[in-house]
PDB file of C-alpha atoms in Angstrom:
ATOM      1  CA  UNK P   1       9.949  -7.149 -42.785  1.00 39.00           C
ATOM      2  CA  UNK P   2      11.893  -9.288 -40.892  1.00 42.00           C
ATOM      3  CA  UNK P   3      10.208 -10.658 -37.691  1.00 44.00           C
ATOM      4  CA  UNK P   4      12.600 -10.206 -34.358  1.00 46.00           C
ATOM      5  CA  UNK P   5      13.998  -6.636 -34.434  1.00 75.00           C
ATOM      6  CA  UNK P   6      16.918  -7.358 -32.741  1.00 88.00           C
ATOM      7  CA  UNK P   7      18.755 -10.514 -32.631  1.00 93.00           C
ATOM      8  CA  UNK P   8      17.887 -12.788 -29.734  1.00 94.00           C
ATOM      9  CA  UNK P   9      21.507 -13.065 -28.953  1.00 95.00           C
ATOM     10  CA  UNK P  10      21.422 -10.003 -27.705  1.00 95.00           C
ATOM     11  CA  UNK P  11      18.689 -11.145 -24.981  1.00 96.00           C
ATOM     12  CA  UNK P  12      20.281 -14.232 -24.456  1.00 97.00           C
ATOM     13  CA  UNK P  13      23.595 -12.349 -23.627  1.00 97.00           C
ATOM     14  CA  UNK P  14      21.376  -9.645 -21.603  1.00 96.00           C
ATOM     15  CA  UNK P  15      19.640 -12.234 -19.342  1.00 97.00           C
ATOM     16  CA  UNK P  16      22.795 -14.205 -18.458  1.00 97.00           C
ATOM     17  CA  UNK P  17      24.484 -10.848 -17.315  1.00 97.00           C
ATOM     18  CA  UNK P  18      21.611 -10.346 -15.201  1.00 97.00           C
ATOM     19  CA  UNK P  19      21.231 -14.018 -13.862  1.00 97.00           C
ATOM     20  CA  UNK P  20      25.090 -15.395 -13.804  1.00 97.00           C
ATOM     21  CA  UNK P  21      23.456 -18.188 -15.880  1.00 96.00           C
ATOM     22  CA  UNK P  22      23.141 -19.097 -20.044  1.00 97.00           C
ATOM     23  CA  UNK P  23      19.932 -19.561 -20.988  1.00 97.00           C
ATOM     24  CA  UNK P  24      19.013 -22.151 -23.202  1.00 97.00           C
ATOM     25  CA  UNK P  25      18.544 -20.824 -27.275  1.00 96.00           C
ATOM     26  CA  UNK P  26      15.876 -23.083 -28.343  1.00 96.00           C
ATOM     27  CA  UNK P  27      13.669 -22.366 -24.397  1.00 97.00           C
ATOM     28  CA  UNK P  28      14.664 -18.844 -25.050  1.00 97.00           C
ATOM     29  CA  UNK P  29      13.007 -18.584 -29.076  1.00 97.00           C
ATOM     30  CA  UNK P  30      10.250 -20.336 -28.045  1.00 97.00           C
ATOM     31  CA  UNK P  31       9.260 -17.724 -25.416  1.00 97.00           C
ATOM     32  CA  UNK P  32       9.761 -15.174 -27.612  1.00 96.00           C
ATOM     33  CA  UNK P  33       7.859 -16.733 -29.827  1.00 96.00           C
ATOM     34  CA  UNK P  34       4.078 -15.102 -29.895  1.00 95.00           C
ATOM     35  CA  UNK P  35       0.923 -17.498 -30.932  1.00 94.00           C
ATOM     36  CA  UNK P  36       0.024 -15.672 -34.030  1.00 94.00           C
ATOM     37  CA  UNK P  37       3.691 -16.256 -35.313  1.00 94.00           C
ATOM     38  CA  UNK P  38       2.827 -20.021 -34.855  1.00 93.00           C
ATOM     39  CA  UNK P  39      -0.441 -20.040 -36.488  1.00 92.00           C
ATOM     40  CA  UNK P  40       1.534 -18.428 -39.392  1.00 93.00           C
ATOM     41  CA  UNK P  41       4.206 -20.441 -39.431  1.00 93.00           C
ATOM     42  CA  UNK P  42       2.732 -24.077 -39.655  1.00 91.00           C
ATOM     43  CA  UNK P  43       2.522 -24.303 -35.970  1.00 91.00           C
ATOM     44  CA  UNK P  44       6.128 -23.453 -34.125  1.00 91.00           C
ATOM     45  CA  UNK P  45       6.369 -23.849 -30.966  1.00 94.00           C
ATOM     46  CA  UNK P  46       5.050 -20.519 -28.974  1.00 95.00           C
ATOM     47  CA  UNK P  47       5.364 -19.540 -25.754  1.00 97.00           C
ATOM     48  CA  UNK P  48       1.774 -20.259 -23.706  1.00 96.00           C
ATOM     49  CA  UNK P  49       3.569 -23.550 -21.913  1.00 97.00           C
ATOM     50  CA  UNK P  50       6.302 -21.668 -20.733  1.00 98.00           C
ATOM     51  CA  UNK P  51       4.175 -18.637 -19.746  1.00 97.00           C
ATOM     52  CA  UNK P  52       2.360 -21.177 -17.448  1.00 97.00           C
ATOM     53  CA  UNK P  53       5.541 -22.434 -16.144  1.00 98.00           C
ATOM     54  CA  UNK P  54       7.007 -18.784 -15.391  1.00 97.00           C
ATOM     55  CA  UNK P  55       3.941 -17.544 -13.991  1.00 97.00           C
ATOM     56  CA  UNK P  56       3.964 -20.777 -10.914  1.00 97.00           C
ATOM     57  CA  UNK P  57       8.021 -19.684 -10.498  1.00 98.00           C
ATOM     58  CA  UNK P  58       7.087 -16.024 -10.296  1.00 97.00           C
ATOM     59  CA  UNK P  59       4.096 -16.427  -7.511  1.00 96.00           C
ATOM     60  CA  UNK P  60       6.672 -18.268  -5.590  1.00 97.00           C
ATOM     61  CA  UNK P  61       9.312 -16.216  -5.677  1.00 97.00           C
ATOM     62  CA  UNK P  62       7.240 -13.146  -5.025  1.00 96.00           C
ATOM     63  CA  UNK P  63       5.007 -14.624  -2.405  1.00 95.00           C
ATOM     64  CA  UNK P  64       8.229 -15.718  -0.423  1.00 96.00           C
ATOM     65  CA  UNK P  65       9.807 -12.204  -0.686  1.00 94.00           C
ATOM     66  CA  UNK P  66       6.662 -10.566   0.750  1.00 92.00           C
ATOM     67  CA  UNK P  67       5.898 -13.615   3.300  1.00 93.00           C
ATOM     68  CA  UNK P  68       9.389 -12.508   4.879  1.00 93.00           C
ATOM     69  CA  UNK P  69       9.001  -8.920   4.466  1.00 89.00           C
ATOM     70  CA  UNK P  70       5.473  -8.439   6.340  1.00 88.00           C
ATOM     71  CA  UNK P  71       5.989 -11.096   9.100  1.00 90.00           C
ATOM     72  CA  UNK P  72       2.809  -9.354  10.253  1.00 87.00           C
ATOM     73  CA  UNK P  73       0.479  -9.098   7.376  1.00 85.00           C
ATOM     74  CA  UNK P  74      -2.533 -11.141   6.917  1.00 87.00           C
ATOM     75  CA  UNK P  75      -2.856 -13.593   4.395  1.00 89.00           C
ATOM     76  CA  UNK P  76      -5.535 -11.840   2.697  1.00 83.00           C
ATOM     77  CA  UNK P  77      -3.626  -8.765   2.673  1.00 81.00           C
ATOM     78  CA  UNK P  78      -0.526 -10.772   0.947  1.00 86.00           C
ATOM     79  CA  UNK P  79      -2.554 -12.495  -1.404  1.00 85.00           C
ATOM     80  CA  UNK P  80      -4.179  -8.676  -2.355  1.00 79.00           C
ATOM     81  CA  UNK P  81      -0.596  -7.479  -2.775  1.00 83.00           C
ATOM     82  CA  UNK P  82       1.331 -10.538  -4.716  1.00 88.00           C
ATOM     83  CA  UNK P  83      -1.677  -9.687  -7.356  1.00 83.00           C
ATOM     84  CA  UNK P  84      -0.963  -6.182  -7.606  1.00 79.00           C
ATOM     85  CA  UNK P  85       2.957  -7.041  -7.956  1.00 86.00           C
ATOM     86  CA  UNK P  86       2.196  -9.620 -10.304  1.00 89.00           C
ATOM     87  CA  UNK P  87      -0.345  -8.039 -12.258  1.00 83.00           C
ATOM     88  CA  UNK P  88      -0.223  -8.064 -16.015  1.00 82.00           C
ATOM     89  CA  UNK P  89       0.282  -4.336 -15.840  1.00 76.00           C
ATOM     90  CA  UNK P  90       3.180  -4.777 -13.504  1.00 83.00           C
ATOM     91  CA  UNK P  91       4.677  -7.204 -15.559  1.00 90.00           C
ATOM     92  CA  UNK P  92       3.723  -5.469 -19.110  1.00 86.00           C
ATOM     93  CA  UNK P  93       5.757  -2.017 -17.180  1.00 82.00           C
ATOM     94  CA  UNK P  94       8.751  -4.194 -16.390  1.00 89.00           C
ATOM     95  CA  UNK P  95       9.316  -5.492 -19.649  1.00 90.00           C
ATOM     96  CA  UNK P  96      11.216  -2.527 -20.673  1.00 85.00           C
ATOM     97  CA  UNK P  97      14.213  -3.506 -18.595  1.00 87.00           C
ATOM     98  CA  UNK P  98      15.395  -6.716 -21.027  1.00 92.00           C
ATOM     99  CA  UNK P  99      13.807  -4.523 -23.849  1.00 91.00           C
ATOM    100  CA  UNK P 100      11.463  -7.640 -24.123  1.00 94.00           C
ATOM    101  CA  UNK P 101       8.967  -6.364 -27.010  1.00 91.00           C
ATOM    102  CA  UNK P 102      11.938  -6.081 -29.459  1.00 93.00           C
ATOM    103  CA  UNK P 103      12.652  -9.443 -29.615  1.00 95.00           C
ATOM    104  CA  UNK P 104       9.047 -10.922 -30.155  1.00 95.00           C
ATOM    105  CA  UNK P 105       8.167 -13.350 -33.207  1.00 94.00           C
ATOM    106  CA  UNK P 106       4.671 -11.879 -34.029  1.00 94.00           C
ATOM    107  CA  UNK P 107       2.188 -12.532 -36.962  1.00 92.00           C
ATOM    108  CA  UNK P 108       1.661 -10.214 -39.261  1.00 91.00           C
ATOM    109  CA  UNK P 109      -1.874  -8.860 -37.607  1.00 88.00           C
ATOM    110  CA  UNK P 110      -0.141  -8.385 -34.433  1.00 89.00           C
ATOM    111  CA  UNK P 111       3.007  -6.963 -36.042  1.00 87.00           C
ATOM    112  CA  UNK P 112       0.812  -4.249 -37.570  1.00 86.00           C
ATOM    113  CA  UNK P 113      -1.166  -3.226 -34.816  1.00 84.00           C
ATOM    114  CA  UNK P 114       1.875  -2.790 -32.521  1.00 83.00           C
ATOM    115  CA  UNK P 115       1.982  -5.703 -30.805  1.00 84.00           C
ATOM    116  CA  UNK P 116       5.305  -5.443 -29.236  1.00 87.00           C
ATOM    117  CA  UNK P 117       4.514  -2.578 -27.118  1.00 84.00           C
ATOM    118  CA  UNK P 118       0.906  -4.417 -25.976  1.00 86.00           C
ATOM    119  CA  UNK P 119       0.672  -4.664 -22.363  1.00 84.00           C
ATOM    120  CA  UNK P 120      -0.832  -8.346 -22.301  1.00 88.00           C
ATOM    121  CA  UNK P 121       1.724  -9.429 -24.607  1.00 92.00           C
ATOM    122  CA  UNK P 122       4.874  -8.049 -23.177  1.00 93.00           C
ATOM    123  CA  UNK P 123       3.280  -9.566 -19.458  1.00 93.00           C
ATOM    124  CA  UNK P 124       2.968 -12.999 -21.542  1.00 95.00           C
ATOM    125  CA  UNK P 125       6.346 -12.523 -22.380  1.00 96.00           C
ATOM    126  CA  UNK P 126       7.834 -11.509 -19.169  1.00 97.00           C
ATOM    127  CA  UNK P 127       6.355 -15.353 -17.854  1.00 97.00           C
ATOM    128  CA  UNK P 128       7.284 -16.903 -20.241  1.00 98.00           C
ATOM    129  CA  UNK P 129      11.377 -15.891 -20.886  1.00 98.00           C
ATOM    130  CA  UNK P 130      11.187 -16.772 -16.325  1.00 98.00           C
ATOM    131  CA  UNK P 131       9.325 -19.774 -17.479  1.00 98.00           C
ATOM    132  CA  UNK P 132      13.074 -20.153 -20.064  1.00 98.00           C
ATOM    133  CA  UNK P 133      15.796 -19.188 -17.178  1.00 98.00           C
ATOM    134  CA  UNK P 134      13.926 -21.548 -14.707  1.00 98.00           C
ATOM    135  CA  UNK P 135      14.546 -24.452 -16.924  1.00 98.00           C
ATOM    136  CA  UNK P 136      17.551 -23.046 -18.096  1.00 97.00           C
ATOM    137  CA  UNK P 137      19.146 -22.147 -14.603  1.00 97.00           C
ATOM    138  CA  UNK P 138      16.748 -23.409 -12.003  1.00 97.00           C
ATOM    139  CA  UNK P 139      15.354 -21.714  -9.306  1.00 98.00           C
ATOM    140  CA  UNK P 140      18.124 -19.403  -8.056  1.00 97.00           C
ATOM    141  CA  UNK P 141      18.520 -18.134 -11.912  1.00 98.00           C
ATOM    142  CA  UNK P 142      14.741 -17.186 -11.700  1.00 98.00           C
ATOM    143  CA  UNK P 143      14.505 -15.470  -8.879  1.00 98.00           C
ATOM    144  CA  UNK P 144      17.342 -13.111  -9.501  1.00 97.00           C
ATOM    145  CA  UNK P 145      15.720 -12.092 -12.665  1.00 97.00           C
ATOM    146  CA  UNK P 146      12.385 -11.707 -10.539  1.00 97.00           C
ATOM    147  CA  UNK P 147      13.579  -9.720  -8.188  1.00 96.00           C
ATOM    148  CA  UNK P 148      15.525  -7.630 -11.045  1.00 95.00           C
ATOM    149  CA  UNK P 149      12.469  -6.699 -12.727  1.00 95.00           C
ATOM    150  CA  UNK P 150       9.807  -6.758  -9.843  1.00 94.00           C
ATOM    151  CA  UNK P 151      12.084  -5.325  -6.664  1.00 92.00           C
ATOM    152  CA  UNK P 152      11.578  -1.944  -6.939  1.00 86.00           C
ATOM    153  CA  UNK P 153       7.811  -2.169  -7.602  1.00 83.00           C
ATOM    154  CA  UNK P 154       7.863  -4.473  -4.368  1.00 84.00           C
ATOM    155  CA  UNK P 155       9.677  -1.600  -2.615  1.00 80.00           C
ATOM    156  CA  UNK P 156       7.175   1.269  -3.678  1.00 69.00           C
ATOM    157  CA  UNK P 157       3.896  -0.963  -2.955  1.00 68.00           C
ATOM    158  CA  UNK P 158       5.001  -1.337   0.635  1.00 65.00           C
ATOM    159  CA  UNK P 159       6.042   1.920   1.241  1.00 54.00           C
ATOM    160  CA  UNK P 160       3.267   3.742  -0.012  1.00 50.00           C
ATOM    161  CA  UNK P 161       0.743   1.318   0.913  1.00 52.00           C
ATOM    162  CA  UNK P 162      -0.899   0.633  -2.713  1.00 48.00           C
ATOM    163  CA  UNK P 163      -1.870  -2.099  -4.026  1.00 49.00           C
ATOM    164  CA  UNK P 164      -4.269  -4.564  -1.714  1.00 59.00           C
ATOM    165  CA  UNK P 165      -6.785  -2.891  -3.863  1.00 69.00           C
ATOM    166  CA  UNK P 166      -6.524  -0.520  -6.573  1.00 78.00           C
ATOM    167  CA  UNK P 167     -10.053   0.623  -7.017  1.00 85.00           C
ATOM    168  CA  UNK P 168     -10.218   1.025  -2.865  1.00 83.00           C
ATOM    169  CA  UNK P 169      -7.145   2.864  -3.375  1.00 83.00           C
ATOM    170  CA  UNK P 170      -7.880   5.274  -5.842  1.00 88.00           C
ATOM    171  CA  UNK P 171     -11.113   5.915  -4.469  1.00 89.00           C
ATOM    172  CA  UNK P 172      -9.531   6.666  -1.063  1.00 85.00           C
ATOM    173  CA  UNK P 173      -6.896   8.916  -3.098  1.00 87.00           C
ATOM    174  CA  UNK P 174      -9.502  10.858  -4.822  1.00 90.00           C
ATOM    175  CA  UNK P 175     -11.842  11.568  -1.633  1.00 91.00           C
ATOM    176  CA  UNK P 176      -8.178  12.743   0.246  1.00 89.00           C
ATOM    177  CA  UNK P 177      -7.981  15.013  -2.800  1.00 90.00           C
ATOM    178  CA  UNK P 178     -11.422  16.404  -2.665  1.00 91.00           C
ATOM    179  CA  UNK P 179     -11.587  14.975  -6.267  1.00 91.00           C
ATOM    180  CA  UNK P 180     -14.602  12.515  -5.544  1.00 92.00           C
ATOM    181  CA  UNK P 181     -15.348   8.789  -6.385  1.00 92.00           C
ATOM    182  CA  UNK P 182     -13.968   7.397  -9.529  1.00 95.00           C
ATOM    183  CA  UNK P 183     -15.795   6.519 -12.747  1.00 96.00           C
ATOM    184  CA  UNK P 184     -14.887   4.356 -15.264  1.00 97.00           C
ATOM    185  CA  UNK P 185     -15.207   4.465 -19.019  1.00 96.00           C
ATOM    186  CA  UNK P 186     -15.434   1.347 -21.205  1.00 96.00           C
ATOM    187  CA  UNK P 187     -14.745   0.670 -24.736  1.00 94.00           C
ATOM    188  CA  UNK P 188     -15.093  -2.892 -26.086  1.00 92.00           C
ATOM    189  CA  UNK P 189     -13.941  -4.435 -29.284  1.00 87.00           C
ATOM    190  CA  UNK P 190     -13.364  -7.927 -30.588  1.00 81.00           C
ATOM    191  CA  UNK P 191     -15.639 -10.616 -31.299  1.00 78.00           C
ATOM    192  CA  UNK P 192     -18.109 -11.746 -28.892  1.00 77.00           C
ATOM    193  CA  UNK P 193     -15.619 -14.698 -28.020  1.00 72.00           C
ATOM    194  CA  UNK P 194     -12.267 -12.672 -27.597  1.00 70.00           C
ATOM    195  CA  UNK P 195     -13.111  -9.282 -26.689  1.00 80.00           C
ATOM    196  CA  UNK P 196     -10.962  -6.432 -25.026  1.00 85.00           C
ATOM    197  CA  UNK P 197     -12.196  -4.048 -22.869  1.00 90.00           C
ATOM    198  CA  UNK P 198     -10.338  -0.231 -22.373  1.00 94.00           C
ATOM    199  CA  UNK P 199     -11.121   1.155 -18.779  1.00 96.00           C
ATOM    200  CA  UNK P 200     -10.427   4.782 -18.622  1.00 97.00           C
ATOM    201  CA  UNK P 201     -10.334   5.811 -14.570  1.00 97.00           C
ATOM    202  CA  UNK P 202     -11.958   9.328 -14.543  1.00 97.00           C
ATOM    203  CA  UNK P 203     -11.395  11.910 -11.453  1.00 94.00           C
ATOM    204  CA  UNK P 204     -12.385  14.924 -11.020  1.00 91.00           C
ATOM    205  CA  UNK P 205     -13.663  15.478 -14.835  1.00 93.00           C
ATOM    206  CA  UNK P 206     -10.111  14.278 -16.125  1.00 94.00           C
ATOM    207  CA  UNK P 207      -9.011  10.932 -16.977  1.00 96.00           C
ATOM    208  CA  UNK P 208      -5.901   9.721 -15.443  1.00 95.00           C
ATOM    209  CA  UNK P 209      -5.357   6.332 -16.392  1.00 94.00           C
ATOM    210  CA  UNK P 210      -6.362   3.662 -18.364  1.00 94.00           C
ATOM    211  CA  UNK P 211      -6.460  -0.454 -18.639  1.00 90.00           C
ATOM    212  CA  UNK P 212      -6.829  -3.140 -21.285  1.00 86.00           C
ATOM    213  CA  UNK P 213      -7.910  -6.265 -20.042  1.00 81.00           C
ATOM    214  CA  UNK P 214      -9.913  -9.392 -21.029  1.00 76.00           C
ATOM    215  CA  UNK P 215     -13.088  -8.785 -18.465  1.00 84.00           C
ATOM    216  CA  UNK P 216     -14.345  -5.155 -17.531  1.00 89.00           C
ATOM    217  CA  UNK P 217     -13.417  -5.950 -14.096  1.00 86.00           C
ATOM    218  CA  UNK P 218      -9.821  -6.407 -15.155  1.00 82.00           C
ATOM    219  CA  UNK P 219      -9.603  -3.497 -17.376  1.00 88.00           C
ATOM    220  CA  UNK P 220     -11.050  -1.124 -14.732  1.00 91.00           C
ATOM    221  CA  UNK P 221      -8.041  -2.071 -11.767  1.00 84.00           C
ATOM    222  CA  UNK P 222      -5.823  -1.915 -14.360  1.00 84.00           C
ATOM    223  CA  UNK P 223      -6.840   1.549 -15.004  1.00 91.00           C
ATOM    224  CA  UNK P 224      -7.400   2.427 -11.293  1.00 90.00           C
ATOM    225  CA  UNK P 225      -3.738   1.256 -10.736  1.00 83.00           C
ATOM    226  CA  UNK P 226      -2.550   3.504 -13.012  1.00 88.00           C
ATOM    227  CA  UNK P 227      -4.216   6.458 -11.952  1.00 91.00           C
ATOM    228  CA  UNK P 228      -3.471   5.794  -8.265  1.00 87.00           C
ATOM    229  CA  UNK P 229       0.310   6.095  -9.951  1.00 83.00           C
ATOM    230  CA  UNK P 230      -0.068   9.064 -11.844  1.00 87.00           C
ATOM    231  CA  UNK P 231      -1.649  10.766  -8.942  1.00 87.00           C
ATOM    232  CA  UNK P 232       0.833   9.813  -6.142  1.00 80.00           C
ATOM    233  CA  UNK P 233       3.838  10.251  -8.812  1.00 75.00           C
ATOM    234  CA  UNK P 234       2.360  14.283  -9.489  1.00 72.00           C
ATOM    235  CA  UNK P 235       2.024  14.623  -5.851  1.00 60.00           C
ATOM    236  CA  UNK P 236       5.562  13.254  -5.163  1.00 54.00           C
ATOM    237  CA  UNK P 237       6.950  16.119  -7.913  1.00 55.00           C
ATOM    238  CA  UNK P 238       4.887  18.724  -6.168  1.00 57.00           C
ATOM    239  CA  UNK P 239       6.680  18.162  -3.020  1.00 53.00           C
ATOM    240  CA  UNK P 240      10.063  18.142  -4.940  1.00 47.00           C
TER     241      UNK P 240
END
């Protein structure tokens, strides 16, 4: 079973159409590169450096694009939106648009349990291959791959108003609804030291969206998020 689906060429080749600029082949492997494929593989490099780096160039180029959009917004108010933009769901989504999870070096634990389609992983990812054209292209490479993944996200956020807090948000949604408060449904598993928590957002008797996340708390916005999407994307086809 070979490891990367798809040759990374084929990224490499994708990302400079969408940036103007090449990206480096050994920065782009290595954030492709998962940490179980290095603890397999007598410790390759893997991609947690660069996903640190990527994640500082994305909160900058975010936070600038929303500083200059809402000249009027708080600060709290930004900093409530930039999460929800930035959010490992957001970034997990936006993944599909490079095809990101197909070109993943995974071990063979995460290869079998579907790792490339994981939300956490693909959002790892996403920092990490900005983390690659930063270094690669500087700055200006960066953000136009930012803004190519994250722009239309930005758009809907601050149209429909989402986002400074998903859980407020979906409450509020629900109560407009007549649907009632939220409740949220939690499934653990993992070791003590590592576990992952499943929120399932339930309205109404139904569940309409769920979360994975590292902390409850985490795993139940994530869910709320995605309800508050379902919700407002069913209304939105209604109207149609």
């Amino acid at each position: 079973m070979t490891a990367v689906r798809r040759p990374l060429e084929e990224l490499a080749a994708r990302l400079e159409e969408i940036t103007g600029s090449p990206v480096d082949a050994d920065e782009l492997l290595r954030a492709v590169t998962h940490r179980s494929y290095s603890y397999e593989n007598d410790g390759a490099p893997h991609n947690e450096r660069l996903e640190f780096l990527g994640d500082a160039v994305l909160g900058v180029v975010v936070t600038d694009h929303l500083y200059r959009s809402h000249p009027d917004l708080p600060e709290g108010d930004l900093a409530k939106l930039r999460s929800a933009v930035v959010s490992a769901r957001a970034l997990g989504a936006e993944a599909g648009r490079i095809e990101l999870g197909d070109y993943f070096l995974l071990g063979r634990g995460e290869e079998s349990t579907g790792g490339r389609r994981k939300n956490s992983i693909l959002a790892d990812g996403v920092e990490a291959v900005i983390g690659a054209v930063y270094l690669s292209g500087g700055m200006d490479a960066a953000a136009v791959l930012i803004h190519h993944l994250l722009d239309e996200r930005m758009e809907r956020s601050q149209r429909l108003g989402a986002a400074l807090d998903w859980k407020t948000s979906l409450q509020e949604l629900g109560a407009a609804r007549g649907l009632g408060a939220p409740e949220y449904l939690i499934e653990d598993s993992g070791p003590d030291h590592a576990k992952t928590f499943v929120a399932t957002a339930v309205l109404g008797g139904e569940p309409v969206g769920t979360g994975e996340g590292r902390t409850k708390k985490a795993a139940e916005m994530l869910a709320a998020e995605a309800a508050w999407n379902a919700l407002s994307e069913s209304a939105s086809t209604e109207q149609d």
